[in-house]
Coordinates of C-alpha atoms in Angstrom, one line a residue:
M822 CA 36.0 4.4 -68.2
A823 CA 36.6 8.1 -68.7
E824 CA 32.9 8.7 -68.8
N825 CA 32.4 6.7 -65.8
G826 CA 34.9 8.9 -63.8
E827 CA 33.5 12.2 -65.2
E828 CA 30.3 11.0 -63.8
K829 CA 31.7 10.4 -60.2
L830 CA 33.0 13.7 -60.5
I831 CA 30.1 15.5 -61.2
A832 CA 28.1 13.2 -58.6
V833 CA 30.6 14.5 -55.9
A834 CA 30.4 18.1 -56.9
R835 CA 26.6 17.9 -56.5
E836 CA 27.2 16.5 -53.1
I837 CA 29.4 19.7 -52.4
A838 CA 26.8 22.0 -53.7
K839 CA 23.9 20.4 -51.6
T840 CA 26.2 20.4 -48.5
L841 CA 27.5 23.9 -48.7
G842 CA 23.8 25.4 -49.6
H843 CA 22.2 25.7 -53.1
T844 CA 22.4 29.7 -54.0
E845 CA 22.9 31.2 -57.2
T846 CA 26.0 32.8 -56.4
M847 CA 27.5 29.6 -54.3
A848 CA 26.8 27.4 -57.4
G849 CA 28.3 29.6 -59.8
D850 CA 31.5 29.6 -57.5
I851 CA 31.7 25.8 -57.7
L852 CA 31.0 25.8 -61.2
Q853 CA 33.6 28.3 -62.1
I854 CA 36.3 26.1 -60.0
F855 CA 35.4 22.8 -61.7
S856 CA 35.3 24.3 -65.2
N857 CA 38.8 25.8 -64.5
F858 CA 39.9 22.0 -64.9
D859 CA 38.0 21.3 -67.7
G860 CA 35.3 23.3 -69.6
R861 CA 33.2 20.5 -70.4
L862 CA 32.5 19.9 -66.6
R863 CA 30.8 23.4 -66.6
E864 CA 28.2 22.4 -68.9
K865 CA 27.5 19.1 -67.6
L866 CA 27.4 20.3 -63.9
S867 CA 24.8 23.1 -65.0
E868 CA 22.4 20.5 -66.5
K869 CA 22.6 18.1 -63.5
L870 CA 22.1 21.0 -60.8
S871 CA 19.2 22.3 -62.8
D872 CA 17.5 18.9 -62.3
E873 CA 16.9 20.0 -58.5
D874 CA 14.1 21.9 -59.2
P875 CA 12.1 23.3 -56.3
R876 CA 8.8 22.2 -58.5
T877 CA 10.4 18.4 -58.0
L878 CA 9.8 18.7 -54.4
E879 CA 6.6 20.1 -54.5
Q880 CA 5.4 17.1 -56.5
I881 CA 6.9 14.8 -54.0
L882 CA 4.9 16.6 -51.2
K883 CA 1.8 16.7 -52.8
S884 CA 2.0 13.1 -53.6
L885 CA 3.2 12.3 -49.7
D886 CA 0.8 14.9 -48.4
R887 CA -2.1 12.8 -49.9
D888 CA -1.1 9.7 -48.4
I889 CA -0.1 10.8 -45.1
C890 CA -3.5 12.6 -44.8
R891 CA -5.1 9.2 -45.7
Y892 CA -3.1 7.4 -42.7
V893 CA -3.4 10.2 -39.9
S894 CA -7.1 10.7 -40.6
A895 CA -7.9 6.9 -40.6
D896 CA -10.6 6.2 -37.8
H897 CA -9.2 2.8 -36.8
P898 CA -5.8 1.9 -35.3
I899 CA -3.2 1.6 -38.4
W900 CA -1.4 -1.2 -36.7
S901 CA -4.3 -3.4 -36.6
E902 CA -3.5 -4.3 -40.2
S903 CA 0.1 -5.1 -40.7
A904 CA -0.1 -4.0 -44.6
D905 CA -1.2 -0.4 -43.5
S906 CA 1.8 -0.3 -41.0
S907 CA 4.3 -1.2 -43.6
A908 CA 2.9 1.1 -46.0
F909 CA 2.4 4.2 -43.6
L910 CA 6.3 3.6 -42.3
D911 CA 7.0 3.7 -46.0
V912 CA 5.4 7.2 -46.7
V913 CA 7.3 8.5 -43.4
D914 CA 10.4 7.0 -44.8
E915 CA 10.1 8.8 -47.9
L916 CA 8.9 12.1 -46.3
L917 CA 12.3 11.9 -43.9
S918 CA 14.2 10.9 -47.0
A919 CA 12.7 14.1 -49.0
I920 CA 13.4 16.6 -46.2
R921 CA 16.9 15.2 -45.6
D922 CA 18.0 15.6 -49.1
W923 CA 16.2 19.0 -50.0
T924 CA 17.6 20.4 -46.4
P925 CA 21.0 21.3 -48.0
M926 CA 19.2 23.9 -50.4
V927 CA 17.3 25.5 -47.6
G928 CA 18.9 28.7 -48.8
N929 CA 16.7 28.6 -52.0
V930 CA 13.4 30.4 -51.0
A931 CA 11.1 28.1 -53.0
V932 CA 12.9 25.0 -51.2
A933 CA 12.6 26.7 -48.0
A934 CA 8.9 27.2 -48.3
C935 CA 8.2 23.4 -49.3
L936 CA 10.6 22.3 -46.4
D937 CA 8.0 24.3 -44.1
R938 CA 5.3 22.4 -45.4
A939 CA 7.4 19.2 -45.0
D940 CA 7.9 19.8 -41.4
G941 CA 4.0 20.3 -40.9
L942 CA 3.6 17.0 -42.7
L943 CA 6.1 15.3 -40.6
R944 CA 4.4 16.9 -37.1
R945 CA 1.1 15.3 -38.3
A946 CA 2.9 12.0 -39.1
M947 CA 4.5 12.0 -35.7
F948 CA 1.6 12.8 -34.0
R949 CA -0.2 9.6 -35.4
L950 CA 3.0 7.5 -34.7
G951 CA 2.8 8.6 -31.0
N952 CA -0.9 7.7 -30.7
E953 CA 0.0 4.1 -32.4
F954 CA 2.8 3.7 -30.1
T955 CA 0.7 4.5 -27.1
L956 CA -2.2 1.9 -28.6
L957 CA 0.4 -0.8 -29.2
M958 CA 1.6 -0.4 -25.7
E959 CA -1.8 -0.5 -24.2
R960 CA -2.8 -3.6 -25.9
G961 CA 0.5 -5.3 -25.3
G962 CA -0.3 -4.5 -21.6
E963 CA -3.5 -6.0 -21.4
S964 CA -2.2 -9.4 -22.7
F965 CA 0.5 -9.4 -20.2
D966 CA -0.2 -12.1 -17.2
P967 CA 2.0 -11.1 -13.9
S968 CA 2.4 -14.9 -13.6
L969 CA 4.2 -15.5 -17.1
V970 CA 8.1 -15.0 -16.6
H971 CA 10.9 -15.7 -18.8
D972 CA 12.0 -18.9 -19.9
G973 CA 8.8 -20.9 -18.4
E974 CA 9.5 -20.2 -14.9
S975 CA 6.6 -21.3 -12.3
A976 CA 4.0 -18.9 -11.9
A977 CA 3.9 -19.2 -8.2
K978 CA 7.5 -17.5 -8.3
Y979 CA 6.1 -14.1 -9.4
S980 CA 2.4 -13.8 -8.9
F981 CA 0.2 -11.3 -7.0
D982 CA -3.1 -12.0 -5.1
S983 CA -5.3 -10.7 -2.7
E984 CA -6.8 -11.5 0.4
E985 CA -10.1 -10.5 1.9
D986 CA -9.6 -8.9 5.6
E987 CA -12.4 -7.7 7.4
G988 CA -13.9 -6.6 3.9
H989 CA -11.0 -4.8 2.9
H990 CA -9.4 -5.7 -0.4
V991 CA -5.6 -6.4 0.7
P992 CA -2.9 -6.9 -2.0
V993 CA -0.4 -9.7 -1.1
A994 CA 2.8 -10.9 -2.9
H995 CA 3.7 -14.4 -3.0
P996 CA 7.2 -15.3 -1.8
V997 CA 9.8 -15.0 -4.5
V998 CA 12.2 -17.8 -4.6
D999 CA 14.1 -17.2 -7.5
Y1000 CA 14.9 -14.0 -8.8
D1001 CA 16.9 -15.2 -11.9
I1002 CA 13.8 -14.4 -14.1
V1003 CA 12.9 -11.7 -17.0
I1004 CA 9.2 -10.5 -17.3
E1005 CA 8.1 -10.9 -21.0
A1006 CA 5.9 -7.5 -20.3
L1007 CA 4.9 -7.2 -24.0
P1008 CA 4.8 -9.6 -27.0
P1009 CA 7.6 -10.1 -29.1
E1010 CA 5.9 -8.5 -32.3
T1011 CA 4.6 -5.7 -30.2
I1012 CA 8.1 -5.1 -29.3
N1013 CA 9.1 -5.1 -33.1
D1014 CA 6.6 -2.8 -34.0
L1015 CA 7.4 -0.1 -31.3
H1016 CA 10.7 -0.6 -32.4
E1017 CA 9.9 0.4 -36.1
I1018 CA 8.1 3.4 -34.7
A1019 CA 10.8 4.6 -32.3
K1020 CA 13.2 4.4 -35.2
R1021 CA 11.4 6.8 -37.5
M1022 CA 10.3 9.0 -34.6
V1023 CA 14.2 9.3 -33.3
A1024 CA 15.2 9.9 -36.9
A1025 CA 12.6 12.6 -37.1
G1026 CA 13.8 14.4 -33.8
Y1027 CA 10.8 13.0 -32.0
G1028 CA 12.9 11.0 -29.9
H1029 CA 12.1 12.9 -26.7
E1030 CA 8.2 12.4 -27.5
C1031 CA 8.6 9.1 -28.1
S1032 CA 10.6 8.2 -24.9
H1033 CA 7.7 10.4 -22.9
V1034 CA 5.2 8.0 -24.4
Y1035 CA 7.0 4.9 -23.5
S1036 CA 8.0 6.0 -20.2
G1037 CA 4.8 7.2 -19.1
R1038 CA 3.4 3.5 -19.8
R1039 CA 5.9 1.7 -18.2
R1040 CA 6.3 3.7 -15.3
D1041 CA 2.6 3.0 -14.3
F1042 CA 3.4 -1.0 -14.5
L1043 CA 6.0 -0.4 -12.2
E1044 CA 4.1 1.6 -9.8
E1045 CA 1.4 -0.8 -9.8
S1046 CA 3.5 -3.8 -9.4
L1047 CA 5.1 -2.4 -6.3
S1048 CA 1.8 -1.6 -5.0
R1049 CA 0.6 -5.1 -5.4
L1050 CA 3.7 -6.2 -3.6
G1051 CA 2.2 -4.0 -0.7
L1052 CA 4.5 -1.3 -0.7
Q1053 CA 2.7 2.1 -0.1
K1054 CA 3.7 5.4 -1.2
L1055 CA 4.8 7.2 1.7
T1056 CA 6.7 10.4 2.3
I1057 CA 9.8 10.8 4.7
D1058 CA 7.6 12.5 7.3
E1059 CA 5.1 9.9 7.1
V1060 CA 7.4 7.3 7.7
Q1061 CA 8.9 8.7 10.8
K1062 CA 5.3 9.4 12.3
M1063 CA 4.4 5.5 12.1
A1064 CA 4.4 3.5 15.1
W1065 CA 7.3 1.1 15.2
C1066 CA 5.0 -1.9 15.2
D1067 CA 3.5 -0.7 12.2
L1068 CA 7.1 0.3 10.6
E1069 CA 8.2 -3.2 11.3
D1070 CA 5.6 -4.7 9.0
E1071 CA 6.2 -2.1 6.6
I1072 CA 10.1 -2.8 6.5
E1073 CA 9.5 -6.3 5.9
R1074 CA 7.3 -5.5 2.6
W1075 CA 10.0 -2.7 1.4
I1076 CA 12.7 -5.7 1.6
K1077 CA 10.5 -7.9 -0.7
A1078 CA 9.6 -5.2 -2.9
A1079 CA 13.2 -3.8 -3.3
N1080 CA 14.6 -7.5 -4.1
V1081 CA 11.8 -7.8 -6.8
A1082 CA 12.5 -4.4 -8.2
L1083 CA 16.2 -4.6 -8.5
R1084 CA 16.3 -8.3 -9.4
I1085 CA 13.3 -8.8 -11.6
L1086 CA 11.5 -5.5 -12.5
F1087 CA 14.3 -3.1 -13.2
P1088 CA 16.3 -5.7 -15.3
S1089 CA 13.0 -6.6 -17.4
E1090 CA 12.8 -2.9 -17.8
R1091 CA 16.1 -2.3 -18.9
R1092 CA 15.8 -5.2 -21.3
L1093 CA 12.6 -4.0 -23.0
C1094 CA 14.0 -0.6 -23.2
D1095 CA 17.1 -1.8 -25.2
R1096 CA 14.9 -3.7 -27.5
V1097 CA 12.5 -0.8 -28.4
F1098 CA 15.1 1.6 -28.9
F1099 CA 17.5 -0.8 -30.3
G1100 CA 20.3 1.4 -32.1
F1101 CA 19.6 4.5 -30.0
S1102 CA 21.3 4.1 -27.0
S1103 CA 20.8 7.7 -25.5
T1104 CA 17.3 7.5 -26.0
A1105 CA 17.2 3.9 -24.3
D1106 CA 19.4 4.9 -21.2
F1107 CA 16.9 8.2 -20.9
S1108 CA 13.8 6.2 -21.1
F1109 CA 14.9 3.7 -18.7
M1110 CA 15.7 6.5 -16.4
E1111 CA 12.2 7.9 -16.6
V1112 CA 10.8 4.6 -16.2
C1113 CA 12.7 3.5 -13.0
K1114 CA 13.0 6.9 -11.4
G1115 CA 9.5 7.2 -9.5
S1116 CA 9.7 3.6 -8.2
T1117 CA 13.5 3.8 -7.4
V1118 CA 12.7 7.0 -5.5
Q1119 CA 10.2 5.6 -3.6
L1120 CA 12.3 3.0 -2.6
L1121 CA 15.1 5.0 -1.5
N1122 CA 13.1 7.5 0.3
F1123 CA 11.6 4.9 2.7
S1124 CA 14.9 3.7 3.5
D1125 CA 16.5 6.9 4.0
A1126 CA 13.5 8.1 6.4
I1127 CA 14.6 4.8 8.4
A1128 CA 18.2 5.9 8.3
I1129 CA 17.7 9.3 9.5
G1130 CA 14.8 8.3 12.1
S1131 CA 15.0 7.4 15.7
R1132 CA 18.3 5.6 17.3
A1133 CA 16.1 3.6 19.5
P1134 CA 18.1 0.5 20.5
E1135 CA 15.2 -1.8 19.5
R1136 CA 15.4 -0.5 15.7
L1137 CA 18.9 -2.2 15.3
F1138 CA 17.7 -5.3 13.6
K1139 CA 15.2 -3.9 11.0
V1140 CA 17.5 -1.4 10.3
L1141 CA 20.3 -4.2 9.7
D1142 CA 17.9 -5.8 7.5
I1143 CA 17.7 -2.9 5.0
F1144 CA 21.4 -2.2 5.2
E1145 CA 21.9 -5.9 4.5
T1146 CA 19.4 -5.7 1.5
F1147 CA 21.2 -2.5 0.2
R1148 CA 24.6 -4.3 0.7
D1149 CA 23.5 -7.2 -1.6
L1150 CA 21.5 -4.8 -4.0
M1151 CA 24.1 -2.4 -4.6
P1152 CA 25.5 -4.5 -7.6
R1153 CA 22.4 -4.4 -9.3
F1154 CA 22.4 -0.7 -8.7
E1155 CA 25.8 -0.2 -10.1
G1156 CA 25.0 -2.4 -12.9
L1157 CA 21.2 -1.2 -13.9
F1158 CA 22.1 2.4 -13.3
S1159 CA 25.4 2.8 -14.9
D1160 CA 24.6 5.7 -17.7
Q1161 CA 24.8 9.1 -17.5
Y1162 CA 21.3 9.7 -16.9
C1163 CA 20.9 7.1 -13.9
L1164 CA 24.0 8.4 -12.3
F1165 CA 22.4 10.5 -9.7
L1166 CA 20.2 7.3 -8.8
R1167 CA 23.4 5.3 -8.3
K1168 CA 24.9 7.9 -6.2
E1169 CA 21.8 8.4 -4.0
A1170 CA 21.6 4.6 -3.2
F1171 CA 25.2 4.5 -2.0
T1172 CA 24.7 7.7 0.0
I1173 CA 21.7 6.1 1.7
W1174 CA 23.4 3.0 2.3
K1175 CA 26.2 4.7 4.1
R1176 CA 23.9 6.7 6.0
L1177 CA 22.3 3.3 7.2
G1178 CA 25.6 2.4 8.6
E1179 CA 25.7 5.7 10.3
A1180 CA 22.3 5.2 11.9
I1181 CA 23.3 1.4 12.9
R1182 CA 26.5 3.1 14.6
G1183 CA 24.3 5.7 16.0
I1184 CA 22.0 2.8 17.5
F1185 CA 24.7 1.3 19.4
M1186 CA 25.7 4.7 20.7
E1187 CA 22.2 4.8 22.2
L1188 CA 22.5 1.4 23.6
V1189 CA 25.3 2.8 25.4
N1190 CA 23.8 5.7 26.8
L1191 CA 20.9 3.6 27.8
I1192 CA 23.3 1.7 30.0
R1193 CA 25.0 4.7 31.5
R1194 CA 21.9 6.3 32.3
D1195 CA 20.0 3.4 33.8
P1196 CA 19.3 4.4 37.2
A1197 CA 20.4 2.5 40.2
K1198 CA 16.7 3.1 41.9
E1199 CA 15.7 0.0 43.5
A1200 CA 17.3 -3.4 44.4
V1201 CA 16.4 -6.5 42.5
P1202 CA 15.0 -8.7 45.1
G1203 CA 17.0 -11.4 46.4
G1204 CA 19.9 -10.4 44.4
G1205 CA 18.7 -11.6 41.4
L1206 CA 19.5 -10.8 37.7
H1207 CA 19.1 -7.1 36.9
P1208 CA 16.7 -6.6 33.9
I1209 CA 19.5 -4.4 32.2
T1210 CA 21.5 -7.5 32.2
R1211 CA 19.4 -9.6 30.4
Y1212 CA 18.2 -7.0 27.8
V1213 CA 22.1 -6.2 27.0
M1214 CA 23.3 -9.5 27.0
N1215 CA 20.3 -11.0 24.8
Y1216 CA 20.7 -8.0 22.6
L1217 CA 24.2 -8.2 21.9
R1218 CA 24.1 -12.1 21.3
A1219 CA 21.3 -11.3 18.7
A1220 CA 23.3 -8.4 17.0
C1221 CA 26.1 -10.9 16.9
R1222 CA 24.1 -13.0 14.3
S1223 CA 25.0 -10.0 11.9
Q1224 CA 28.6 -9.6 13.3
K1225 CA 30.4 -9.8 9.5
T1226 CA 27.9 -6.8 8.7
L1227 CA 28.5 -5.1 11.8
G1228 CA 32.4 -5.6 11.8
K1229 CA 32.3 -3.7 8.2
I1230 CA 30.0 -0.8 9.5
F1231 CA 32.3 -0.4 12.7
E1232 CA 35.6 -0.6 10.5
D1233 CA 34.6 2.4 8.7
T1234 CA 35.0 4.7 11.9
M1235 CA 36.9 2.7 14.4
P1236 CA 40.1 1.2 13.4
P1237 CA 40.9 -2.1 15.0
S1238 CA 43.3 -2.9 17.7
P1239 CA 46.4 -5.1 17.2
S1240 CA 44.7 -8.1 18.5
L1241 CA 41.1 -7.0 18.4
S1242 CA 38.7 -6.3 15.3
S1243 CA 36.6 -2.8 15.5
L1244 CA 33.4 -4.8 16.4
S1245 CA 35.4 -6.7 19.1
V1246 CA 36.5 -3.3 20.7
Q1247 CA 32.9 -1.8 20.7
M1248 CA 31.8 -5.1 22.3
A1249 CA 34.3 -5.1 24.9
Q1250 CA 33.5 -1.4 25.8
I1251 CA 29.8 -2.3 26.1
M1252 CA 30.6 -5.2 28.1
E1253 CA 32.7 -3.1 30.4
L1254 CA 30.1 -0.5 30.9
L1255 CA 27.1 -2.7 31.6
H1256 CA 29.8 -4.4 34.6
S1257 CA 30.3 -1.0 35.9
N1258 CA 26.6 -0.5 36.0
L1259 CA 26.2 -3.1 37.9
E1260 CA 28.8 -2.7 40.3
S1261 CA 27.4 0.8 40.9
K1262 CA 23.8 -1.0 41.7
S1263 CA 25.2 -3.4 43.9
N1264 CA 25.9 -0.5 46.2
I1265 CA 22.3 -0.3 47.0
Y1266 CA 22.2 -3.6 49.0
G1267 CA 23.1 -2.7 52.8
D1268 CA 24.6 -6.4 53.2
S1269 CA 27.7 -7.0 51.6
S1270 CA 26.9 -10.5 51.3
L1271 CA 23.7 -10.2 49.1
C1272 CA 25.8 -7.6 47.2
S1273 CA 28.2 -10.1 46.2
I1274 CA 25.1 -12.3 45.4
F1275 CA 23.9 -9.9 43.1
M1276 CA 27.3 -9.3 41.2
M1277 CA 27.9 -13.5 41.2
N1278 CA 24.4 -14.0 39.5
N1279 CA 24.9 -11.3 36.9
G1280 CA 28.5 -12.2 36.3
R1281 CA 27.8 -16.0 35.9
Y1282 CA 25.1 -14.9 33.2
I1283 CA 27.1 -12.8 31.3
V1284 CA 29.8 -15.3 31.0
Q1285 CA 27.4 -17.9 30.2
K1286 CA 25.6 -16.0 27.2
V1287 CA 29.1 -15.0 26.0
E1288 CA 30.3 -18.7 26.1
D1289 CA 27.5 -19.9 24.2
S1290 CA 27.3 -17.3 21.3
E1291 CA 29.5 -15.7 19.2
L1292 CA 30.3 -12.7 21.6
G1293 CA 32.9 -15.8 22.8
P1294 CA 35.2 -15.6 19.7
L1295 CA 34.6 -11.9 19.7
L1296 CA 35.7 -11.0 23.1
G1297 CA 38.2 -13.6 23.1
D1298 CA 39.2 -16.6 25.8
D1299 CA 41.2 -13.9 27.8
W1300 CA 38.1 -12.0 28.3
I1301 CA 36.1 -15.0 29.5
R1302 CA 38.9 -16.2 31.7
K1303 CA 39.1 -12.9 33.5
H1304 CA 35.3 -12.8 34.1
K1305 CA 35.1 -16.5 35.2
A1306 CA 37.8 -15.2 38.0
K1307 CA 35.3 -12.4 38.9
V1308 CA 32.7 -14.7 39.3
R1309 CA 35.0 -16.8 41.9
Q1310 CA 36.1 -13.5 43.7
Y1311 CA 32.5 -12.8 44.3
H1312 CA 32.0 -16.3 45.6
L1313 CA 34.7 -16.1 48.1
N1314 CA 33.5 -12.6 49.0
Y1315 CA 30.1 -14.0 49.8
Q1316 CA 31.8 -16.9 51.9
R1317 CA 33.8 -14.6 54.0
S1318 CA 31.1 -11.9 54.6
S1319 CA 28.1 -14.4 55.2
W1320 CA 30.1 -17.5 57.1
S1321 CA 32.9 -16.0 58.6
K1322 CA 31.5 -15.1 61.9
A1323 CA 29.5 -18.6 62.1
L1324 CA 32.8 -20.2 61.6
G1325 CA 34.5 -18.3 64.2
V1326 CA 32.7 -19.0 67.1
L1327 CA 32.9 -22.7 66.2
K1328 CA 36.7 -22.6 66.6
L1329 CA 37.5 -24.2 70.1
D1330 CA 40.8 -23.4 72.1
N1331 CA 42.1 -27.3 73.0
S1332 CA 43.9 -25.8 75.8
S1333 CA 40.8 -24.7 77.9
S1334 CA 39.4 -27.0 80.5
L1335 CA 35.8 -28.4 79.6
A1336 CA 35.3 -29.2 83.1
S1337 CA 35.5 -25.8 84.6
N1338 CA 32.5 -23.8 84.9
G1339 CA 34.2 -20.9 82.5
G1340 CA 34.6 -23.6 79.8
S1341 CA 31.2 -24.8 80.2
N1342 CA 29.7 -20.9 80.0
A1343 CA 32.0 -19.9 77.1
L1344 CA 30.6 -22.8 74.8
K1345 CA 27.1 -22.0 75.8
E1346 CA 27.7 -18.6 74.6
K1347 CA 29.2 -19.7 71.4
L1348 CA 26.2 -22.0 70.7
N1349 CA 23.9 -19.3 71.3
L1350 CA 25.8 -16.9 69.3
F1351 CA 26.0 -19.4 66.5
N1352 CA 22.2 -20.1 66.7
M1353 CA 21.7 -16.7 66.6
Y1354 CA 23.5 -16.4 63.2
M1355 CA 21.7 -19.4 61.8
D1356 CA 18.6 -17.9 62.4
D1357 CA 19.3 -14.7 60.6
I1358 CA 20.8 -16.5 57.9
S1359 CA 17.9 -18.9 57.5
R1360 CA 15.5 -15.7 57.7
T1361 CA 17.4 -14.1 55.0
Q1362 CA 19.2 -16.2 52.8
T1363 CA 16.5 -18.3 51.9
T1364 CA 14.9 -15.7 50.3
W1365 CA 17.9 -14.8 48.1
I1366 CA 18.4 -16.3 44.6
I1367 CA 21.0 -17.9 42.8
H1368 CA 19.6 -18.4 38.9
D1369 CA 22.1 -20.8 37.9
E1370 CA 20.9 -24.3 39.3
Q1371 CA 24.8 -25.7 38.7
L1372 CA 26.3 -22.2 40.4
R1373 CA 23.4 -22.9 43.2
E1374 CA 24.6 -26.4 44.0
E1375 CA 28.0 -25.3 44.0
L1376 CA 27.8 -22.7 46.5
R1377 CA 25.7 -24.9 48.8
A1378 CA 28.5 -27.6 48.8
S1379 CA 30.9 -24.9 49.5
V1380 CA 29.0 -23.9 52.6
A1381 CA 28.2 -27.3 53.7
E1382 CA 32.0 -28.3 53.3
N1383 CA 33.0 -25.6 55.4
L1384 CA 30.5 -25.6 57.9
L1385 CA 29.2 -29.2 58.5
P1386 CA 32.8 -30.5 60.0
S1387 CA 33.2 -27.5 62.2
Y1388 CA 29.7 -27.6 63.6
R1389 CA 30.0 -31.5 63.9
N1390 CA 33.1 -31.0 66.0
F1391 CA 31.9 -28.2 68.2
L1392 CA 29.0 -30.4 68.9
R1393 CA 30.9 -33.4 70.0
R1394 CA 32.9 -31.2 72.3
F1395 CA 29.9 -29.6 73.6
Q1396 CA 27.8 -33.1 74.2
N1397 CA 31.1 -34.2 76.2
L1398 CA 30.1 -31.2 78.6
R1399 CA 27.1 -32.1 78.8
E1400 CA 27.6 -35.5 80.4
L1401 CA 28.6 -33.3 83.3
E1402 CA 25.8 -31.1 82.9
E1403 CA 22.7 -32.6 81.7
K1404 CA 20.6 -29.2 81.2
H1405 CA 22.6 -28.1 78.2
E1406 CA 20.6 -30.1 75.5
K1407 CA 18.4 -27.1 75.3
H1408 CA 21.0 -24.9 73.9
I1409 CA 21.4 -27.3 70.9
R1410 CA 18.8 -25.6 68.6
Y1411 CA 20.3 -26.9 65.5
S1412 CA 21.1 -30.7 65.0
E1413 CA 23.3 -31.6 62.2
K1414 CA 20.5 -33.0 59.9
K1415 CA 18.5 -29.4 60.5
L1416 CA 21.7 -27.7 59.7
E1417 CA 22.2 -29.8 56.3
S1418 CA 18.2 -28.7 55.7
L1419 CA 19.1 -25.3 56.4
V1420 CA 22.0 -25.1 54.0
D1421 CA 19.8 -27.0 51.2
E1422 CA 16.9 -24.3 51.7
L1423 CA 19.6 -21.6 50.7
F1424 CA 19.2 -19.3 47.5
R1425 CA 15.7 -20.6 46.6
G1426 CA 14.3 -17.3 46.6
S1427 CA 10.8 -16.1 48.2
I1428 CA 8.7 -16.8 45.0
G1429 CA 10.8 -20.3 44.0
L1430 CA 12.9 -21.0 41.1
S1431 CA 12.4 -23.5 38.4
A1432 CA 15.1 -24.9 36.0
G1433 CA 13.6 -23.2 33.2
G1434 CA 13.2 -19.8 34.6
R1435 CA 16.6 -18.6 33.3
K1436 CA 16.3 -17.2 29.8

């Protein structure tokens, strides 16, 4: 037992000597310290330390040099034979072990010279390992079928084909319906071989070189995958110079590519990195960043170009598509790019996402400016719907399909009111601006009746578009009631300005004498004046337009309800007068039936209307 303890103590002393450095002075000091405890230890320690003769290291290196030269000079891939690859790795392990064991004694001149020689051998071995690493990745990549996915998923879910378009080869990606898949880009046995090589290269201090080889090959695969999905490599300047119709198509391809990249390609690359560099998390993280950086920057640059580009209102819906794609993919960004090397990519993705939100708010500001600047140059014929009304209402209806997204975007900068959300406030402001713009345009009409028709048409259209869309809940019942009341007021204004004069001449003074010459002349004058009013209304208001069929019938019924009974009563009085004077029939230009026909012809428009003409 005492002898075993002594051996352990001697072993500890030897390790201390190696750790501190093996110089004659230091070794002597160590021997002196231990001999103070027991003189016998000095003798035994001296014998053990003398075994670490530099000539022993020379012999080891001579043998390793012979073996390593045989492998590094081989003209065929070492990994083509498993026996050769295992033997080569064993030789490399021996070399690494020798360097590790003898490095503590580098203070010895002879040992230092041997270690220099060992470093040269190690460089040659690492160079060959790097080449073998490259060959393995190339061979593994050649065996990869893009349609192969993890857990036996259908090839149709991730495949690349091409279409012939006028002689040009156009890459096309099949739609991906299930993103919960993982690509096995390399065979499992190849991954194991790569791991064994990576383990030696990292241990030898050549991890960066190994990572460089690995990331270069995998980066090419990712870029080729995005290219096959139809995504072009475009600079920010090139994106901003593209015609909008072309850019819309490019955005569709970007959305597909971004989803495939973040949901399939990048997670698969993360998994592969972790397997190849298992046990070396820092190298795995760095390699993954190098693999994905180029493709990620390509995706981010495109979206950034959209975010800082034109604020034209027609761009809203595609920008919303990109924003919502970012929103859905941000958890992926955060999960995949969580390490120190990928932090800048995660931050950049978040920044561009917020910038897209700013772009959407800017587009709404441009819509406001468009409404405000829309000039009141020419009146719409017949008091019909103004193009700005159609445009704004259909635009807002379409935008409200993404009301949750828009609500979040506007909440970031516009606090909600006690009763309305931020988006509701924004929509109400736009609607108020539109109404003011239409009132300004109505002043172009010299006829107050036509002005009322114009406002009635546009007001009714606005209310209906609000009621049958998500704008209704956003603006609220009070808003709808208020604007319905405005339409009713325009209706009353029209009745008053168009028919008050005609109805006024039909009023009779019951106290007047019908038999007198004065009474007869008064009735004739009234009838002639009424005929003049009807001629004018027939000439003008049959060319006016009421777009909504229900409103058109309501307005005609209202006119008939007020006009026909009064005219019937007037004619009865006039016909009584005619019995006394037979020549008055020529003054009755409008019979009851003809007057009814006139009312039925109102608001048909000079070019006619169809029930399907309203959109």
